Short mmCIF file of C-alpha atoms in Angstrom, two decimals:
data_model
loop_
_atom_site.label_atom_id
_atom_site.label_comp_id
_atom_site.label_asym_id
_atom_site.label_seq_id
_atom_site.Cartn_x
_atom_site.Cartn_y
_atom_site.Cartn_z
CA UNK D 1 -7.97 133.40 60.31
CA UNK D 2 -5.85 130.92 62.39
CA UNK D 3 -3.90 130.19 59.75
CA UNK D 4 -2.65 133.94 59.18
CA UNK D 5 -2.08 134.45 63.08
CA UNK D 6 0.30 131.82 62.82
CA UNK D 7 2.41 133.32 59.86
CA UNK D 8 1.82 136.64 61.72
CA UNK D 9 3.36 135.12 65.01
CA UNK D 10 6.38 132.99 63.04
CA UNK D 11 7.11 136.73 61.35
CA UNK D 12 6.73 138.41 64.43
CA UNK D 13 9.43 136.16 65.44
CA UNK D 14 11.69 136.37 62.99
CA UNK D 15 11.60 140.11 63.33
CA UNK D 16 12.11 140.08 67.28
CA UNK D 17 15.16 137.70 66.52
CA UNK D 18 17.52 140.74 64.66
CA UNK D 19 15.05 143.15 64.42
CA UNK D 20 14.21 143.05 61.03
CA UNK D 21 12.02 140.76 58.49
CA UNK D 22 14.15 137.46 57.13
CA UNK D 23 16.61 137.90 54.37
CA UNK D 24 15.56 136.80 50.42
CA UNK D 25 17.64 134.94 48.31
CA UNK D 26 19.59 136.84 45.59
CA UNK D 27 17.42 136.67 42.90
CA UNK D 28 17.91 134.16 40.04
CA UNK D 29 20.94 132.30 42.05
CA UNK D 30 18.17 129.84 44.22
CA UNK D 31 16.64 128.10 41.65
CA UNK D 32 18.13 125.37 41.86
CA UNK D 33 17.23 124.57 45.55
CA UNK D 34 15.09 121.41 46.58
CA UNK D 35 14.20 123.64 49.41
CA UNK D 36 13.23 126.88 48.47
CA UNK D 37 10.15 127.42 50.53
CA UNK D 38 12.12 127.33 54.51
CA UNK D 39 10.32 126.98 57.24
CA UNK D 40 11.04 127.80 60.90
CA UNK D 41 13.49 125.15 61.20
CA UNK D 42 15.63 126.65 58.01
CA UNK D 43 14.80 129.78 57.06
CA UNK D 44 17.65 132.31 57.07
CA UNK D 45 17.65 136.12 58.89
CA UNK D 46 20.33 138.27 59.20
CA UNK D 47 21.38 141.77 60.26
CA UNK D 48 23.92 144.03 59.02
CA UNK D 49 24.83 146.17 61.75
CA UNK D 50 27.59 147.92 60.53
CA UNK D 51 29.52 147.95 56.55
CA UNK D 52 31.35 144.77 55.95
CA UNK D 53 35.24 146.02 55.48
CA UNK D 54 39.04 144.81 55.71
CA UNK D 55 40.80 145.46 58.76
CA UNK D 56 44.00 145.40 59.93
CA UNK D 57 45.66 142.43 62.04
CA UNK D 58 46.22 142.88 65.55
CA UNK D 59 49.81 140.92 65.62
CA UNK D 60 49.86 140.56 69.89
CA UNK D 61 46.91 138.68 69.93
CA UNK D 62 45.08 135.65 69.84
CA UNK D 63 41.53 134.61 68.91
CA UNK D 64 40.34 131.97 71.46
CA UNK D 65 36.90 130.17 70.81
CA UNK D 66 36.78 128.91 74.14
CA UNK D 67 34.75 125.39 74.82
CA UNK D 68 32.06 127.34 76.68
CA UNK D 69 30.85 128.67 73.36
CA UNK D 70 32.53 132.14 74.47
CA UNK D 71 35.07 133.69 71.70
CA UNK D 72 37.86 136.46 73.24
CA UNK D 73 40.58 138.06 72.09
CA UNK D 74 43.49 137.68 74.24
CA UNK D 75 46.40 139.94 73.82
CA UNK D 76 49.53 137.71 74.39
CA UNK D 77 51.93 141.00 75.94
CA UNK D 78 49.44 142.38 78.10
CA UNK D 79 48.23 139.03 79.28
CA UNK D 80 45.03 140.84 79.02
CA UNK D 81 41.40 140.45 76.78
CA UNK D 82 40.88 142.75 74.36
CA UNK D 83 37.29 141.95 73.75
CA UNK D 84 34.88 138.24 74.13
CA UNK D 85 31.87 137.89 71.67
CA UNK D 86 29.11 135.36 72.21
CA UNK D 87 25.77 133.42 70.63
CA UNK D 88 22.65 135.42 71.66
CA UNK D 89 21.27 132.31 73.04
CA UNK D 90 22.30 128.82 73.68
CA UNK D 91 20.91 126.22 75.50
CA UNK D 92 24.26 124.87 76.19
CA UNK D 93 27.98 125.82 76.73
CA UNK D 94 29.60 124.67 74.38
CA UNK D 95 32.19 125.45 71.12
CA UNK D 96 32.24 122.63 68.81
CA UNK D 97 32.73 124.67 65.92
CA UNK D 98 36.08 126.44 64.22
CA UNK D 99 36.49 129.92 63.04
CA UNK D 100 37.95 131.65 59.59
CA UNK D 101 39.69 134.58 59.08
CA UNK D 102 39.65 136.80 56.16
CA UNK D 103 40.57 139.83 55.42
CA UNK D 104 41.05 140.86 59.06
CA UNK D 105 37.21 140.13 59.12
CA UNK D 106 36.44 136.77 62.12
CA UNK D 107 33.57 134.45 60.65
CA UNK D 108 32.34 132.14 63.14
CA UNK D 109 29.26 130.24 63.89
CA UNK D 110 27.63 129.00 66.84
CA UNK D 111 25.79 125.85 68.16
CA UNK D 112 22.69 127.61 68.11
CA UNK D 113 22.47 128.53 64.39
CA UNK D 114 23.83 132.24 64.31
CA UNK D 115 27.03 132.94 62.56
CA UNK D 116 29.10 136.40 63.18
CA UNK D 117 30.94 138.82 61.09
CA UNK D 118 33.22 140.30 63.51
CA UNK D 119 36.47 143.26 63.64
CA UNK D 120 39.56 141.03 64.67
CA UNK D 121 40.69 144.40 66.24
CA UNK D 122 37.30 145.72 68.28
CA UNK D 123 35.26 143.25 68.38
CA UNK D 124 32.67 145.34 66.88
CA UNK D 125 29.92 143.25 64.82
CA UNK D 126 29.63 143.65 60.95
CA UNK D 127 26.33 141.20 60.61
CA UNK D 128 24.92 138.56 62.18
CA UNK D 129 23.28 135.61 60.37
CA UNK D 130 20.52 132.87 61.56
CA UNK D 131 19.97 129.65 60.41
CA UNK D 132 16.61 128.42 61.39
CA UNK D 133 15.03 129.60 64.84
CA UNK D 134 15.77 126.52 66.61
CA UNK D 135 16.63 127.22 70.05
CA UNK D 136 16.73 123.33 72.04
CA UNK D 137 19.12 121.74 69.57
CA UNK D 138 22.54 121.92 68.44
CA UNK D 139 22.61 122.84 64.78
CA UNK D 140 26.12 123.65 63.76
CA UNK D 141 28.52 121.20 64.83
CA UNK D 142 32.40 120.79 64.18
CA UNK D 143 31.79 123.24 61.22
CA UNK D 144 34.54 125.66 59.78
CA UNK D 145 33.32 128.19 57.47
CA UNK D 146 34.61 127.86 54.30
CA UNK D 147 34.53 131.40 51.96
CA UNK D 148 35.70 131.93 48.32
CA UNK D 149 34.65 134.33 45.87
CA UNK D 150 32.47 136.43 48.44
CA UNK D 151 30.37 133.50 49.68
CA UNK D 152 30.46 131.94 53.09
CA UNK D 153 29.77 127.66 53.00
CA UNK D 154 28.31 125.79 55.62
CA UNK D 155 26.39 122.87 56.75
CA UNK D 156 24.08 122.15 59.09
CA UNK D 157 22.42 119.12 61.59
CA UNK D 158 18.97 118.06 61.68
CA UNK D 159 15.66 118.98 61.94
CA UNK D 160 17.84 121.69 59.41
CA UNK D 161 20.16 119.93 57.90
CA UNK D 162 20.95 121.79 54.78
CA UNK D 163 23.86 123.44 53.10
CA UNK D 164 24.00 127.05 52.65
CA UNK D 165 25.72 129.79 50.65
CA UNK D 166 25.57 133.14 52.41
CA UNK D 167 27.13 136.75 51.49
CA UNK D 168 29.91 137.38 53.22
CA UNK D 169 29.22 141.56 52.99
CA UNK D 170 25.66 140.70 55.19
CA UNK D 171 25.11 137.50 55.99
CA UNK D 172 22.28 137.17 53.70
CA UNK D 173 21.12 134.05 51.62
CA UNK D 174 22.92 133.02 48.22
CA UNK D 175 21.47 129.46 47.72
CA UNK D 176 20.56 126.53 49.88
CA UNK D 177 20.07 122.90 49.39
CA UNK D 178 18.26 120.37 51.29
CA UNK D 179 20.45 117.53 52.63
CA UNK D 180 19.62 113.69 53.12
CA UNK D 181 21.02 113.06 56.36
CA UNK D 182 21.34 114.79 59.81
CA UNK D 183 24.82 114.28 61.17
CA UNK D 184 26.25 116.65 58.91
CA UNK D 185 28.84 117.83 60.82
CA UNK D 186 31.99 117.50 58.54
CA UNK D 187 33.31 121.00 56.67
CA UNK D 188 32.48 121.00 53.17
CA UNK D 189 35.38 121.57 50.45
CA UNK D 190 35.67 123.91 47.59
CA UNK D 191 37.85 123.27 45.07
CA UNK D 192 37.60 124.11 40.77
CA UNK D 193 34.21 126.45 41.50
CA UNK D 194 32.66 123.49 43.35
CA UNK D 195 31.32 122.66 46.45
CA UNK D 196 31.73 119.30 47.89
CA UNK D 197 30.10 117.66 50.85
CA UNK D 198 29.03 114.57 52.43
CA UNK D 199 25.69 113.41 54.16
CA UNK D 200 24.67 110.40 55.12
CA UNK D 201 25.76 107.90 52.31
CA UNK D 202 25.84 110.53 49.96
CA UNK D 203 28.43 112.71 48.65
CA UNK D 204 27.42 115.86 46.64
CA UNK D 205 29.07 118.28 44.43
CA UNK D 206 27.32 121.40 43.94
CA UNK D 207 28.37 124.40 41.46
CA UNK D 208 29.32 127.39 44.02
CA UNK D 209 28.00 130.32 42.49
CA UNK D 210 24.42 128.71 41.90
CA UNK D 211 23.62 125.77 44.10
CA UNK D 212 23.27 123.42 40.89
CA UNK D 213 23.36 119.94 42.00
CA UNK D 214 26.45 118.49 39.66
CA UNK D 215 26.49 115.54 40.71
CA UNK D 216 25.73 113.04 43.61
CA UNK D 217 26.88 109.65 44.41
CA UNK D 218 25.37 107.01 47.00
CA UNK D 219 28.11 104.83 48.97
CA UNK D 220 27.15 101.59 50.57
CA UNK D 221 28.62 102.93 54.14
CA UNK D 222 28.09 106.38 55.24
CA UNK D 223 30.45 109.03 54.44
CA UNK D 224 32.23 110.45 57.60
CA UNK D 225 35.61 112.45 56.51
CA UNK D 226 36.27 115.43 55.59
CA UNK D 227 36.89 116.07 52.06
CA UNK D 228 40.42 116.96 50.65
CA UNK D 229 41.69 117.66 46.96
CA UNK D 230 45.54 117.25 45.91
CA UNK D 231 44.39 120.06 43.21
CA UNK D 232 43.78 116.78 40.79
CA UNK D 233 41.34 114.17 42.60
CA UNK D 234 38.98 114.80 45.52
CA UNK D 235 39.40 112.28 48.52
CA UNK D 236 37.02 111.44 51.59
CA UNK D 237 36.50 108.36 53.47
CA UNK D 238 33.74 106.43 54.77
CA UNK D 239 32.64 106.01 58.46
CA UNK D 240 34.50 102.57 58.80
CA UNK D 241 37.48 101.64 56.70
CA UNK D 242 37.98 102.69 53.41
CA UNK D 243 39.30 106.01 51.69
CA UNK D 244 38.11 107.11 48.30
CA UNK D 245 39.80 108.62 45.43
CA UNK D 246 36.56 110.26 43.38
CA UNK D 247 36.93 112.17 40.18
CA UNK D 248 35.75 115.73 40.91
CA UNK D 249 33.50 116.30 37.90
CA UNK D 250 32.10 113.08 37.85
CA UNK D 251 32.41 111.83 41.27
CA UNK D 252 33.30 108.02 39.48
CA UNK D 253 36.11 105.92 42.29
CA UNK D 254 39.26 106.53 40.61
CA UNK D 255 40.90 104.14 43.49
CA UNK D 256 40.21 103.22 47.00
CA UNK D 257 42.29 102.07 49.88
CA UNK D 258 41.34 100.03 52.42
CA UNK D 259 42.61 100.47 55.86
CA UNK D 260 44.36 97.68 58.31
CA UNK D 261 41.76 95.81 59.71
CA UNK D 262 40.03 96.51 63.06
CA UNK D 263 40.73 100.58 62.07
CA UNK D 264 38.30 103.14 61.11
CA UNK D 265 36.99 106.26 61.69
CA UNK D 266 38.89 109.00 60.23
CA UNK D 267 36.85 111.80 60.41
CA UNK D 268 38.74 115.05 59.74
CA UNK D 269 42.37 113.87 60.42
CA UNK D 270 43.75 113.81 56.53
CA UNK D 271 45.40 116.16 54.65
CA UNK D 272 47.46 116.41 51.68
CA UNK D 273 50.29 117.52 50.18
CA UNK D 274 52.54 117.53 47.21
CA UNK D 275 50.44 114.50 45.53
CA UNK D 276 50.73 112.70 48.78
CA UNK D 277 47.75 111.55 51.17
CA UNK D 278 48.01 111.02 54.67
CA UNK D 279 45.16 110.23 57.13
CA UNK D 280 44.79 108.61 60.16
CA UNK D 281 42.51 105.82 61.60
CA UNK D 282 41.86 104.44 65.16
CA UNK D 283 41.43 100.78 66.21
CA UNK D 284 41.01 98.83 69.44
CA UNK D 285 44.48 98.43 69.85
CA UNK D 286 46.42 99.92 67.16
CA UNK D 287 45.87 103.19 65.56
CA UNK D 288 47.85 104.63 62.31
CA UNK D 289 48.83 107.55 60.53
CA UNK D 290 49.28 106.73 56.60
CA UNK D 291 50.74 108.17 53.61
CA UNK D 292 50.06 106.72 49.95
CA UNK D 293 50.52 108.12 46.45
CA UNK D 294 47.39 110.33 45.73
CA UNK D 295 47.84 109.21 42.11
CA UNK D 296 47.56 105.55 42.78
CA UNK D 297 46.47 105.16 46.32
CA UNK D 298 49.62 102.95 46.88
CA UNK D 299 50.51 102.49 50.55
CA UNK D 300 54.18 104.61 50.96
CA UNK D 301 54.65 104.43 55.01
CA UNK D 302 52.62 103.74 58.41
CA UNK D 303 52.92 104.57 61.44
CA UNK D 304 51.57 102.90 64.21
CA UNK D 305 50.55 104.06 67.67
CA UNK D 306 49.96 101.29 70.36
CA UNK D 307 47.30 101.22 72.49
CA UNK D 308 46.69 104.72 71.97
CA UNK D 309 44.02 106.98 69.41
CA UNK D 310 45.27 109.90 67.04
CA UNK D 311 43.11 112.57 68.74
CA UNK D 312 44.54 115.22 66.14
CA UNK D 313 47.32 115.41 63.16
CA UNK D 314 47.84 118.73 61.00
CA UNK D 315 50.63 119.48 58.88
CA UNK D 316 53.67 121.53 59.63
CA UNK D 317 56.47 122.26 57.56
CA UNK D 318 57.12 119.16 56.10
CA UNK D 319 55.99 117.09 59.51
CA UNK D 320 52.62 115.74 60.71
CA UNK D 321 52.30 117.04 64.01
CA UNK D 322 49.63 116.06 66.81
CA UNK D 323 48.54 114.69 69.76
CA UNK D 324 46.92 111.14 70.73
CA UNK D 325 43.70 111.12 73.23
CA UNK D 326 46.16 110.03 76.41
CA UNK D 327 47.89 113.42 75.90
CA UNK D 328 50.91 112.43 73.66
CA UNK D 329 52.37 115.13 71.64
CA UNK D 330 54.01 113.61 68.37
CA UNK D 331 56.12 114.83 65.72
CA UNK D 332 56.58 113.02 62.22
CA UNK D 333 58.66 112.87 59.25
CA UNK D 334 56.70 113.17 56.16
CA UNK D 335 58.82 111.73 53.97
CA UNK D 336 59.62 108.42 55.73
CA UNK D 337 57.17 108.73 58.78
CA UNK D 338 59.71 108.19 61.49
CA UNK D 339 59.14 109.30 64.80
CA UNK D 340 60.90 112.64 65.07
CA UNK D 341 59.48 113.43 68.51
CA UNK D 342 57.05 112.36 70.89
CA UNK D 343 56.42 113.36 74.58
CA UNK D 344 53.69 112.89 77.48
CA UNK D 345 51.97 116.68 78.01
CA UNK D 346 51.16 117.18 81.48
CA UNK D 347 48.18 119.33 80.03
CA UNK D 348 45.64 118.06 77.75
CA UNK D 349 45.07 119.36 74.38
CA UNK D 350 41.29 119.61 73.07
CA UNK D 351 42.51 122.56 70.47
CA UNK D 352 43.67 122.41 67.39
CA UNK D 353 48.22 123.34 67.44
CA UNK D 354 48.68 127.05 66.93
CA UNK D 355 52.21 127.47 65.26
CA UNK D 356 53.27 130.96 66.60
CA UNK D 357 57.46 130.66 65.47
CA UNK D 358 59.88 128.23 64.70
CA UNK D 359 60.32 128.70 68.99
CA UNK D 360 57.16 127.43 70.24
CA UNK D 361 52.90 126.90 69.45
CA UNK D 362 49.91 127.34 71.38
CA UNK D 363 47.42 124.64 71.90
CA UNK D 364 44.09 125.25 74.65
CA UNK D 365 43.98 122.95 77.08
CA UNK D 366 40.80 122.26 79.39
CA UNK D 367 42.18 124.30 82.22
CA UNK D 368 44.75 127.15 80.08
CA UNK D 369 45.87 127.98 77.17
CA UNK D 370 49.66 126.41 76.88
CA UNK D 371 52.71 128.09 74.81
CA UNK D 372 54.71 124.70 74.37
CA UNK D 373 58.38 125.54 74.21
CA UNK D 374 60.01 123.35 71.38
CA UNK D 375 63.61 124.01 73.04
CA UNK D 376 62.94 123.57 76.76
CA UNK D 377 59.61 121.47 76.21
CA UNK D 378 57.96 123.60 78.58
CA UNK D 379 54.28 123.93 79.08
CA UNK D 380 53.64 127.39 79.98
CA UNK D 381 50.08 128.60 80.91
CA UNK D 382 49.43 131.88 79.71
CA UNK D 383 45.72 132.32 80.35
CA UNK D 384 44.34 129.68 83.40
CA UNK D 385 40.63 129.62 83.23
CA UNK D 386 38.49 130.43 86.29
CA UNK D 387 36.44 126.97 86.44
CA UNK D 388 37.33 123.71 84.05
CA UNK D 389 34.58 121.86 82.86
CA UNK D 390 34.84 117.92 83.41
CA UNK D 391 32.80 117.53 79.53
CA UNK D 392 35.12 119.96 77.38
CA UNK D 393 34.24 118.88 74.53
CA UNK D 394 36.58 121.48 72.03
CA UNK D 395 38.18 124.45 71.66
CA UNK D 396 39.73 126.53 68.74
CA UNK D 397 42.67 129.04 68.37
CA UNK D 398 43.71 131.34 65.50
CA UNK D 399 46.79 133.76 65.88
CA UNK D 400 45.86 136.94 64.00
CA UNK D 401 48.88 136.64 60.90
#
């Protein structure tokens, strides 16, 4: 009898969360889990509220997941919000997570768990998702979610910690897989129908439209980048000082490059492009943004930044562009790494850069958000918050294109 109050109350639960019972797995495509019977801590409910469908772009505005947690859209003409959106509970204010956009359709999850399907032009909610009914705990954490082929991919921190699959037309469960570690807080990469993703010391590959483990490889050092592909090789880097070059079927080290020494730490700052690498590490007293031959892992160019950390690098036609954590925006050559432009912002940035025209970008600062003039270098607030946090810890912008 106690035993079936306690399911009863757990369902109850569930139900009271989005008002219906928790989602199954399609059938057939979960088989493969090592975690198919979830408990509190990872079971997944959703709600489809209204019919998944594409919408049209709203060109004047801008998505802004603000560092409270809070997402708005903020028409740039009017000056004006056209709608905010936020978690149905949280049990702090906070962002820490990235948005995607597809098909005029705003996916993003929150701290606490939930994920949204939301109208870029209304607001209005398509579905909302839930994974695990934790309520005290961050779950998702510097996660982006990455969708192909009609599924949503994401990871999440302990006590969940597992990778999901989910439908983008309802938020409902595809396939899940329990991780080894809990810091997984790294977006996972798909690339050739596969899923990679990193936890702990291991690095997985996982077949997207099933959850089949592929293959999975233990590292003596944690794994703490993000995962890129050049379309050829799949890179990622360890927690300290070494970048990988793994073979994406087999996950066998086709090369690895060890950074300069005293530098680590590269997290999500590499990209690549046209069979070239470049990532960037931090150090006690020198940090560095390097290129080398994705082919061979042969060093091309550095670029070194004195006592100062690479807070954020992205790629922009043909430059690396960013900003170190003492608030110095920098521009670099690709092809040779030369400084093209650096300058000390009066504001700083704790967004990712926004590229609106070849005139300006937007970056969110912990007081505004800032259209940076690349002509005049001005730093023009266009939306000053009421109250600025001393903690930001992130915030996120997307202009609707």
């Amino acid at each position: 009898m106690k035993k079936n109050l306690v399911t009863l109350l757990f369902v109850f639960t569930a139900i009271n969360m989005f008002g219906q019972a928790p989602s199954n797995s399609k059938s057939g495509k979960n088989s493969y889990s090592n975690n198919k019977v979830l408990t509190a801590n990872d079971i997944v409910t959703n709600k489809a509220i209204n019919p998944l469908k594409k919408v049209p772009l709203d060109p004047q505005s801008i998505l802004i997941y603000d560092y409270d947690g809070s997402l708005m859209s903020f028409n740039l003409e009017s000056e004006a919000f056209n709608w905010t959106v936020k978690a149905t509970d949280s049990h702090t204010e906070m962002c820490a997570n990235q948005l995607t956009l597809q098909d005029g359709v705003v996916y993003v999850p929150f701290i606490n768990g939930e994920i949204f399907a939301i109208n870029n032009k209304t607001g209005q909610i398509f579905w909302k998702s839930r994974l695990g009914t934790i309520t005290d705990q961050i779950v998702l954490k510097n996660q982006a979610p990455i969708i192909n082929d009609g599924k949503l991919f994401i990871t999440t921190q302990s006590p969940n910690n597992n990778i999901y699959a989910l439908d983008i037309k309802d938020g409902s469960l595809i396939w899940n897989y329990k991780l080894d570690a809990s810091n997984n807080d790294i977006p996972v990469l798909f690339f050739d129908n596969k899923v990679f993703t990193q936890s702990g010391n291991n690095f997985y590959s996982f077949e997207a439209n099933t959850g089949k483990l592929l293959s999975q490889k233990t590292f003596e050092e944690p794994i703490h980048g993000k995962a890129v592909t050049d379309g050829e090789n799949v890179f990622v880097a360890n927690e300290k000082n070494v970048v990988f070059a793994l073979n994406p079927n087999t996950l066998d080290i086709v090369w690895q490059f060890k950074l300069d020494e005293n530098q680590s730490n590269i997290k999500d700052r590499i990209f690549s492009k046209d069979k070239k690498l470049y990532f960037a590490a931090e150090g006690p007293e020198v940090s560095s943004l390097y290129a080398v031959d994705s082919k061979t892992g042969t060093q091309i160019w550095k670029t070194d930044f004195k006592n100062d950390i690479i807070e954020y690098v992205v790629e922009e036609s043909d430059n690396a562009w960013g900003y170190t954590r003492k608030g110095k925006l920098f521009q670099i050559d690709l092809a040779n790494g030369e400084m093209a432009f650096d300058m000390k912002l009066s504001t700083r940035p704790i967004s990712n850069l926004e590229f609106a025209e070849e005139n300006y970008m937007y970056y969110y600062s912990d007081a505004a958000l800032i259209q940076f003039e690349f002509s005049t270098k001005d730093e023009n607030e266009v939306y000053l918050r009421t109250s600025i946090k001393d903690d930001a810890y992130s915030a996120y912008l997307k202009i609707l294109r």
